[in-house]
JSON list of C-alpha atoms in Angstrom, two decimals:
[
{"chain": "B", "resi": 272, "resn": "LEU", "atom": "CA", "xyz": [0.00, 0.00, 0.00]},
{"chain": "B", "resi": 273, "resn": "THR", "atom": "CA", "xyz": [1.65, 3.24, -1.13]},
{"chain": "B", "resi": 274, "resn": "LEU", "atom": "CA", "xyz": [1.06, 6.66, 0.41]},
{"chain": "B", "resi": 275, "resn": "PHE", "atom": "CA", "xyz": [-0.79, 7.71, -2.74]},
{"chain": "B", "resi": 276, "resn": "SER", "atom": "CA", "xyz": [-3.08, 4.66, -2.66]},
{"chain": "B", "resi": 277, "resn": "ALA", "atom": "CA", "xyz": [-3.73, 5.15, 1.08]},
{"chain": "B", "resi": 278, "resn": "VAL", "atom": "CA", "xyz": [-4.71, 8.81, 0.56]},
{"chain": "B", "resi": 279, "resn": "SER", "atom": "CA", "xyz": [-6.75, 7.85, -2.48]},
{"chain": "B", "resi": 280, "resn": "GLU", "atom": "CA", "xyz": [-8.61, 5.22, -0.46]},
{"chain": "B", "resi": 281, "resn": "ILE", "atom": "CA", "xyz": [-9.39, 7.76, 2.28]},
{"chain": "B", "resi": 282, "resn": "MET", "atom": "CA", "xyz": [-10.62, 10.32, -0.25]},
{"chain": "B", "resi": 283, "resn": "ASN", "atom": "CA", "xyz": [-12.38, 7.99, -2.68]},
{"chain": "B", "resi": 284, "resn": "GLY", "atom": "CA", "xyz": [-13.15, 4.89, -0.67]},
{"chain": "B", "resi": 285, "resn": "PRO", "atom": "CA", "xyz": [-11.70, 1.45, -1.14]},
{"chain": "B", "resi": 286, "resn": "PRO", "atom": "CA", "xyz": [-10.97, 0.37, -4.68]},
{"chain": "B", "resi": 287, "resn": "ALA", "atom": "CA", "xyz": [-13.78, -1.46, -6.43]},
{"chain": "B", "resi": 288, "resn": "PRO", "atom": "CA", "xyz": [-13.40, -5.24, -6.51]},
{"chain": "B", "resi": 289, "resn": "PRO", "atom": "CA", "xyz": [-11.29, -6.31, -9.50]},
{"chain": "B", "resi": 290, "resn": "LEU", "atom": "CA", "xyz": [-14.27, -7.72, -11.42]},
{"chain": "B", "resi": 291, "resn": "SER", "atom": "CA", "xyz": [-16.67, -4.87, -10.59]},
{"chain": "B", "resi": 292, "resn": "PRO", "atom": "CA", "xyz": [-17.44, -2.50, -13.45]},
{"chain": "B", "resi": 293, "resn": "CYS", "atom": "CA", "xyz": [-18.53, 0.18, -10.94]},
{"chain": "B", "resi": 294, "resn": "PRO", "atom": "CA", "xyz": [-16.23, 2.85, -9.50]},
{"chain": "B", "resi": 295, "resn": "PRO", "atom": "CA", "xyz": [-16.45, 3.64, -5.75]},
{"chain": "B", "resi": 296, "resn": "CYS", "atom": "CA", "xyz": [-19.65, 5.53, -4.95]},
{"chain": "B", "resi": 297, "resn": "GLN", "atom": "CA", "xyz": [-19.05, 9.27, -4.56]},
{"chain": "B", "resi": 298, "resn": "HIS", "atom": "CA", "xyz": [-22.58, 10.22, -3.47]},
{"chain": "B", "resi": 299, "resn": "PRO", "atom": "CA", "xyz": [-22.30, 12.51, -0.39]},
{"chain": "B", "resi": 300, "resn": "VAL", "atom": "CA", "xyz": [-23.47, 10.96, 2.87]},
{"chain": "B", "resi": 301, "resn": "VAL", "atom": "CA", "xyz": [-24.09, 13.07, 5.98]},
{"chain": "B", "resi": 302, "resn": "GLN", "atom": "CA", "xyz": [-22.88, 11.54, 9.25]},
{"chain": "B", "resi": 303, "resn": "HIS", "atom": "CA", "xyz": [-23.50, 12.85, 12.75]},
{"chain": "B", "resi": 304, "resn": "CYS", "atom": "CA", "xyz": [-20.90, 12.53, 15.51]},
{"chain": "B", "resi": 305, "resn": "LEU", "atom": "CA", "xyz": [-21.54, 10.10, 18.38]},
{"chain": "B", "resi": 306, "resn": "GLY", "atom": "CA", "xyz": [-22.97, 12.84, 20.59]},
{"chain": "B", "resi": 307, "resn": "GLY", "atom": "CA", "xyz": [-25.02, 14.52, 17.86]},
{"chain": "B", "resi": 308, "resn": "HIS", "atom": "CA", "xyz": [-23.07, 17.81, 18.10]},
{"chain": "B", "resi": 309, "resn": "CYS", "atom": "CA", "xyz": [-21.89, 18.16, 14.53]},
{"chain": "B", "resi": 310, "resn": "GLU", "atom": "CA", "xyz": [-21.90, 16.47, 11.17]},
{"chain": "B", "resi": 311, "resn": "ARG", "atom": "CA", "xyz": [-19.56, 15.69, 8.34]},
{"chain": "B", "resi": 312, "resn": "VAL", "atom": "CA", "xyz": [-20.04, 14.72, 4.72]},
{"chain": "B", "resi": 313, "resn": "LEU", "atom": "CA", "xyz": [-18.16, 11.78, 3.24]},
{"chain": "B", "resi": 314, "resn": "PRO", "atom": "CA", "xyz": [-18.43, 9.96, -0.06]},
{"chain": "B", "resi": 315, "resn": "CYS", "atom": "CA", "xyz": [-20.68, 6.90, 0.29]},
{"chain": "B", "resi": 316, "resn": "ALA", "atom": "CA", "xyz": [-17.84, 4.47, -0.39]},
{"chain": "B", "resi": 317, "resn": "THR", "atom": "CA", "xyz": [-15.80, 5.99, 2.45]},
{"chain": "B", "resi": 318, "resn": "ALA", "atom": "CA", "xyz": [-18.69, 6.53, 4.88]},
{"chain": "B", "resi": 319, "resn": "THR", "atom": "CA", "xyz": [-19.60, 2.86, 4.89]},
{"chain": "B", "resi": 320, "resn": "LEU", "atom": "CA", "xyz": [-16.12, 1.68, 5.91]},
{"chain": "B", "resi": 321, "resn": "PRO", "atom": "CA", "xyz": [-16.21, 0.21, 9.45]},
{"chain": "B", "resi": 322, "resn": "ALA", "atom": "CA", "xyz": [-13.69, 2.82, 10.67]},
{"chain": "B", "resi": 323, "resn": "ASN", "atom": "CA", "xyz": [-16.00, 5.64, 9.54]},
{"chain": "B", "resi": 324, "resn": "LEU", "atom": "CA", "xyz": [-19.37, 4.42, 10.80]},
{"chain": "B", "resi": 325, "resn": "ALA", "atom": "CA", "xyz": [-19.14, 6.62, 13.91]},
{"chain": "B", "resi": 326, "resn": "PHE", "atom": "CA", "xyz": [-16.90, 9.54, 14.74]},
{"chain": "B", "resi": 327, "resn": "VAL", "atom": "CA", "xyz": [-16.00, 11.67, 17.75]},
{"chain": "B", "resi": 328, "resn": "CYS", "atom": "CA", "xyz": [-16.02, 15.43, 17.17]},
{"chain": "B", "resi": 329, "resn": "HIS", "atom": "CA", "xyz": [-13.82, 16.12, 20.24]},
{"chain": "B", "resi": 330, "resn": "LEU", "atom": "CA", "xyz": [-16.22, 18.77, 21.60]},
{"chain": "B", "resi": 331, "resn": "ALA", "atom": "CA", "xyz": [-17.46, 18.60, 25.18]},
{"chain": "B", "resi": 332, "resn": "CYS", "atom": "CA", "xyz": [-20.68, 16.58, 25.48]},
{"chain": "B", "resi": 333, "resn": "GLY", "atom": "CA", "xyz": [-22.67, 19.52, 26.90]},
{"chain": "B", "resi": 334, "resn": "ARG", "atom": "CA", "xyz": [-25.75, 17.52, 27.94]},
{"chain": "B", "resi": 335, "resn": "GLN", "atom": "CA", "xyz": [-27.42, 18.68, 31.14]},
{"chain": "B", "resi": 336, "resn": "LEU", "atom": "CA", "xyz": [-26.51, 16.47, 34.10]},
{"chain": "B", "resi": 337, "resn": "ASP", "atom": "CA", "xyz": [-29.05, 14.98, 36.49]},
{"chain": "B", "resi": 338, "resn": "CYS", "atom": "CA", "xyz": [-28.49, 17.88, 38.91]},
{"chain": "B", "resi": 339, "resn": "GLY", "atom": "CA", "xyz": [-30.09, 20.20, 36.34]},
{"chain": "B", "resi": 340, "resn": "ARG", "atom": "CA", "xyz": [-27.46, 22.90, 37.01]},
{"chain": "B", "resi": 341, "resn": "HIS", "atom": "CA", "xyz": [-24.33, 21.71, 35.24]},
{"chain": "B", "resi": 342, "resn": "THR", "atom": "CA", "xyz": [-23.39, 20.14, 31.92]},
{"chain": "B", "resi": 343, "resn": "CYS", "atom": "CA", "xyz": [-21.22, 17.15, 31.02]},
{"chain": "B", "resi": 344, "resn": "PHE", "atom": "CA", "xyz": [-17.59, 18.02, 30.25]},
{"chain": "B", "resi": 345, "resn": "ARG", "atom": "CA", "xyz": [-16.67, 14.59, 28.84]},
{"chain": "B", "resi": 346, "resn": "GLN", "atom": "CA", "xyz": [-15.57, 14.43, 25.23]},
{"chain": "B", "resi": 347, "resn": "CYS", "atom": "CA", "xyz": [-18.27, 13.72, 22.65]},
{"chain": "B", "resi": 348, "resn": "HIS", "atom": "CA", "xyz": [-19.91, 10.37, 23.46]},
{"chain": "B", "resi": 349, "resn": "PRO", "atom": "CA", "xyz": [-23.16, 8.56, 22.82]},
{"chain": "B", "resi": 350, "resn": "ILE", "atom": "CA", "xyz": [-25.73, 7.95, 25.51]},
{"chain": "B", "resi": 351, "resn": "LEU", "atom": "CA", "xyz": [-26.37, 4.24, 25.50]},
{"chain": "B", "resi": 352, "resn": "ARG", "atom": "CA", "xyz": [-28.12, 2.79, 28.49]},
{"chain": "B", "resi": 353, "resn": "ASP", "atom": "CA", "xyz": [-28.23, -0.73, 27.04]},
{"chain": "B", "resi": 354, "resn": "PRO", "atom": "CA", "xyz": [-24.71, -2.25, 27.09]},
{"chain": "B", "resi": 355, "resn": "SER", "atom": "CA", "xyz": [-25.65, -4.71, 24.34]},
{"chain": "B", "resi": 356, "resn": "THR", "atom": "CA", "xyz": [-25.90, -1.82, 21.85]},
{"chain": "B", "resi": 357, "resn": "GLN", "atom": "CA", "xyz": [-22.36, -0.51, 22.46]},
{"chain": "B", "resi": 358, "resn": "LEU", "atom": "CA", "xyz": [-19.97, -0.06, 19.57]},
{"chain": "B", "resi": 359, "resn": "GLU", "atom": "CA", "xyz": [-17.47, -2.82, 20.25]},
{"chain": "B", "resi": 360, "resn": "GLY", "atom": "CA", "xyz": [-13.83, -1.96, 20.75]},
{"chain": "B", "resi": 361, "resn": "ARG", "atom": "CA", "xyz": [-14.27, 1.81, 20.58]},
{"chain": "B", "resi": 362, "resn": "GLY", "atom": "CA", "xyz": [-13.50, 2.61, 24.23]},
{"chain": "B", "resi": 363, "resn": "TYR", "atom": "CA", "xyz": [-16.04, 5.43, 24.55]},
{"chain": "B", "resi": 364, "resn": "GLU", "atom": "CA", "xyz": [-17.65, 6.61, 27.77]},
{"chain": "B", "resi": 365, "resn": "TRP", "atom": "CA", "xyz": [-21.31, 5.66, 27.60]},
{"chain": "B", "resi": 366, "resn": "GLU", "atom": "CA", "xyz": [-22.85, 7.75, 30.34]},
{"chain": "B", "resi": 367, "resn": "CYS", "atom": "CA", "xyz": [-22.53, 11.40, 31.18]},
{"chain": "B", "resi": 368, "resn": "GLU", "atom": "CA", "xyz": [-20.43, 12.14, 34.23]},
{"chain": "B", "resi": 369, "resn": "ARG", "atom": "CA", "xyz": [-21.95, 12.31, 37.70]},
{"chain": "B", "resi": 370, "resn": "CYS", "atom": "CA", "xyz": [-21.99, 15.85, 38.97]},
{"chain": "B", "resi": 371, "resn": "GLU", "atom": "CA", "xyz": [-19.36, 16.31, 41.67]},
{"chain": "B", "resi": 372, "resn": "ARG", "atom": "CA", "xyz": [-19.00, 20.07, 41.28]},
{"chain": "B", "resi": 373, "resn": "GLU", "atom": "CA", "xyz": [-19.76, 22.73, 43.85]},
{"chain": "B", "resi": 374, "resn": "CYS", "atom": "CA", "xyz": [-23.49, 23.55, 43.95]},
{"chain": "B", "resi": 375, "resn": "GLY", "atom": "CA", "xyz": [-22.97, 27.31, 43.66]},
{"chain": "B", "resi": 376, "resn": "LEU", "atom": "CA", "xyz": [-26.58, 28.33, 44.26]},
{"chain": "B", "resi": 377, "resn": "VAL", "atom": "CA", "xyz": [-26.91, 31.56, 46.23]},
{"chain": "B", "resi": 378, "resn": "ARG", "atom": "CA", "xyz": [-28.75, 30.99, 49.51]},
{"chain": "B", "resi": 379, "resn": "PRO", "atom": "CA", "xyz": [-31.31, 33.51, 50.85]},
{"chain": "B", "resi": 380, "resn": "CYS", "atom": "CA", "xyz": [-28.57, 34.83, 53.16]},
{"chain": "B", "resi": 381, "resn": "GLY", "atom": "CA", "xyz": [-26.48, 35.76, 50.11]},
{"chain": "B", "resi": 382, "resn": "HIS", "atom": "CA", "xyz": [-23.71, 33.16, 50.54]},
{"chain": "B", "resi": 383, "resn": "PRO", "atom": "CA", "xyz": [-23.15, 30.61, 47.77]},
{"chain": "B", "resi": 384, "resn": "CYS", "atom": "CA", "xyz": [-23.64, 26.95, 48.61]},
{"chain": "B", "resi": 385, "resn": "LYS", "atom": "CA", "xyz": [-20.24, 25.25, 48.64]},
{"chain": "B", "resi": 386, "resn": "ALA", "atom": "CA", "xyz": [-21.61, 21.73, 49.11]},
{"chain": "B", "resi": 387, "resn": "ARG", "atom": "CA", "xyz": [-21.18, 19.18, 46.36]},
{"chain": "B", "resi": 388, "resn": "CYS", "atom": "CA", "xyz": [-23.97, 19.42, 43.81]},
{"chain": "B", "resi": 389, "resn": "HIS", "atom": "CA", "xyz": [-27.21, 18.03, 45.23]},
{"chain": "B", "resi": 390, "resn": "ALA", "atom": "CA", "xyz": [-30.92, 17.78, 44.62]},
{"chain": "B", "resi": 391, "resn": "GLY", "atom": "CA", "xyz": [-33.41, 19.80, 46.65]},
{"chain": "B", "resi": 392, "resn": "LYS", "atom": "CA", "xyz": [-32.72, 22.60, 49.11]},
{"chain": "B", "resi": 393, "resn": "CYS", "atom": "CA", "xyz": [-29.20, 23.60, 50.03]},
{"chain": "B", "resi": 394, "resn": "PRO", "atom": "CA", "xyz": [-27.96, 22.68, 53.51]},
{"chain": "B", "resi": 395, "resn": "THR", "atom": "CA", "xyz": [-27.89, 25.43, 56.13]},
{"chain": "B", "resi": 396, "resn": "CYS", "atom": "CA", "xyz": [-25.21, 28.05, 55.62]},
{"chain": "B", "resi": 397, "resn": "PRO", "atom": "CA", "xyz": [-22.04, 27.21, 57.59]},
{"chain": "B", "resi": 398, "resn": "GLU", "atom": "CA", "xyz": [-20.39, 30.62, 57.00]},
{"chain": "B", "resi": 399, "resn": "SER", "atom": "CA", "xyz": [-19.20, 32.56, 60.05]},
{"chain": "B", "resi": 400, "resn": "VAL", "atom": "CA", "xyz": [-20.39, 36.16, 60.08]},
{"chain": "B", "resi": 401, "resn": "LYS", "atom": "CA", "xyz": [-19.17, 39.09, 62.20]},
{"chain": "B", "resi": 402, "resn": "LYS", "atom": "CA", "xyz": [-21.71, 41.72, 63.19]},
{"chain": "B", "resi": 403, "resn": "LEU", "atom": "CA", "xyz": [-21.57, 44.78, 65.38]},
{"chain": "B", "resi": 404, "resn": "CYS", "atom": "CA", "xyz": [-24.03, 44.85, 68.22]},
{"chain": "B", "resi": 405, "resn": "HIS", "atom": "CA", "xyz": [-26.58, 47.68, 68.39]},
{"chain": "B", "resi": 406, "resn": "GLY", "atom": "CA", "xyz": [-24.24, 49.80, 70.52]},
{"chain": "B", "resi": 407, "resn": "LYS", "atom": "CA", "xyz": [-21.51, 49.43, 67.87]},
{"chain": "B", "resi": 408, "resn": "HIS", "atom": "CA", "xyz": [-18.91, 48.61, 70.59]},
{"chain": "B", "resi": 409, "resn": "GLN", "atom": "CA", "xyz": [-19.02, 44.83, 70.51]},
{"chain": "B", "resi": 410, "resn": "THR", "atom": "CA", "xyz": [-18.57, 42.37, 67.66]},
{"chain": "B", "resi": 411, "resn": "LEU", "atom": "CA", "xyz": [-20.20, 38.96, 67.66]},
{"chain": "B", "resi": 412, "resn": "VAL", "atom": "CA", "xyz": [-19.19, 36.06, 65.43]},
{"chain": "B", "resi": 413, "resn": "ARG", "atom": "CA", "xyz": [-21.82, 33.41, 64.74]},
{"chain": "B", "resi": 414, "resn": "GLN", "atom": "CA", "xyz": [-22.82, 30.95, 62.09]},
{"chain": "B", "resi": 415, "resn": "CYS", "atom": "CA", "xyz": [-24.85, 32.72, 59.42]},
{"chain": "B", "resi": 416, "resn": "VAL", "atom": "CA", "xyz": [-28.09, 30.89, 60.22]},
{"chain": "B", "resi": 417, "resn": "GLN", "atom": "CA", "xyz": [-27.87, 31.89, 63.90]},
{"chain": "B", "resi": 418, "resn": "TRP", "atom": "CA", "xyz": [-28.34, 35.57, 63.12]},
{"chain": "B", "resi": 419, "resn": "PRO", "atom": "CA", "xyz": [-31.85, 36.98, 63.13]},
{"chain": "B", "resi": 420, "resn": "SER", "atom": "CA", "xyz": [-33.00, 38.16, 59.71]},
{"chain": "B", "resi": 421, "resn": "GLU", "atom": "CA", "xyz": [-33.40, 41.70, 61.05]},
{"chain": "B", "resi": 422, "resn": "GLY", "atom": "CA", "xyz": [-30.89, 43.91, 62.86]},
{"chain": "B", "resi": 423, "resn": "LEU", "atom": "CA", "xyz": [-29.60, 43.36, 66.41]}
]
């Protein structure tokens, strides 16, 4: 296999069988990446080669995670929940990542939630807050949730 014939096969598809009167099919075929982010157009003869049946676009997946707040950062991958339908030997990740990021929602007190991403309400605010007492001569330090919502 020469460099020219290898490039020719990539561009034009595999050579027709020796006894075939037909040249490789050049009809354009649209293919979508594994994650459905983008598409490419290949000649039919090339698109049907086993190595070209699926492709990875190398973009981040971008699907919304179960937490509903963050998106998947894994490289382009299909979502296949049935292991029997996997593309054999490809080594792709089949599920989106589990969200392990910081929640980041702003609590009613104004502090962001620093807990790992979670469903439902955020846990109570653990931040320590300094406040001057009403006479402005003493400072108290308490956990955020221990302060009354109105002044001292």
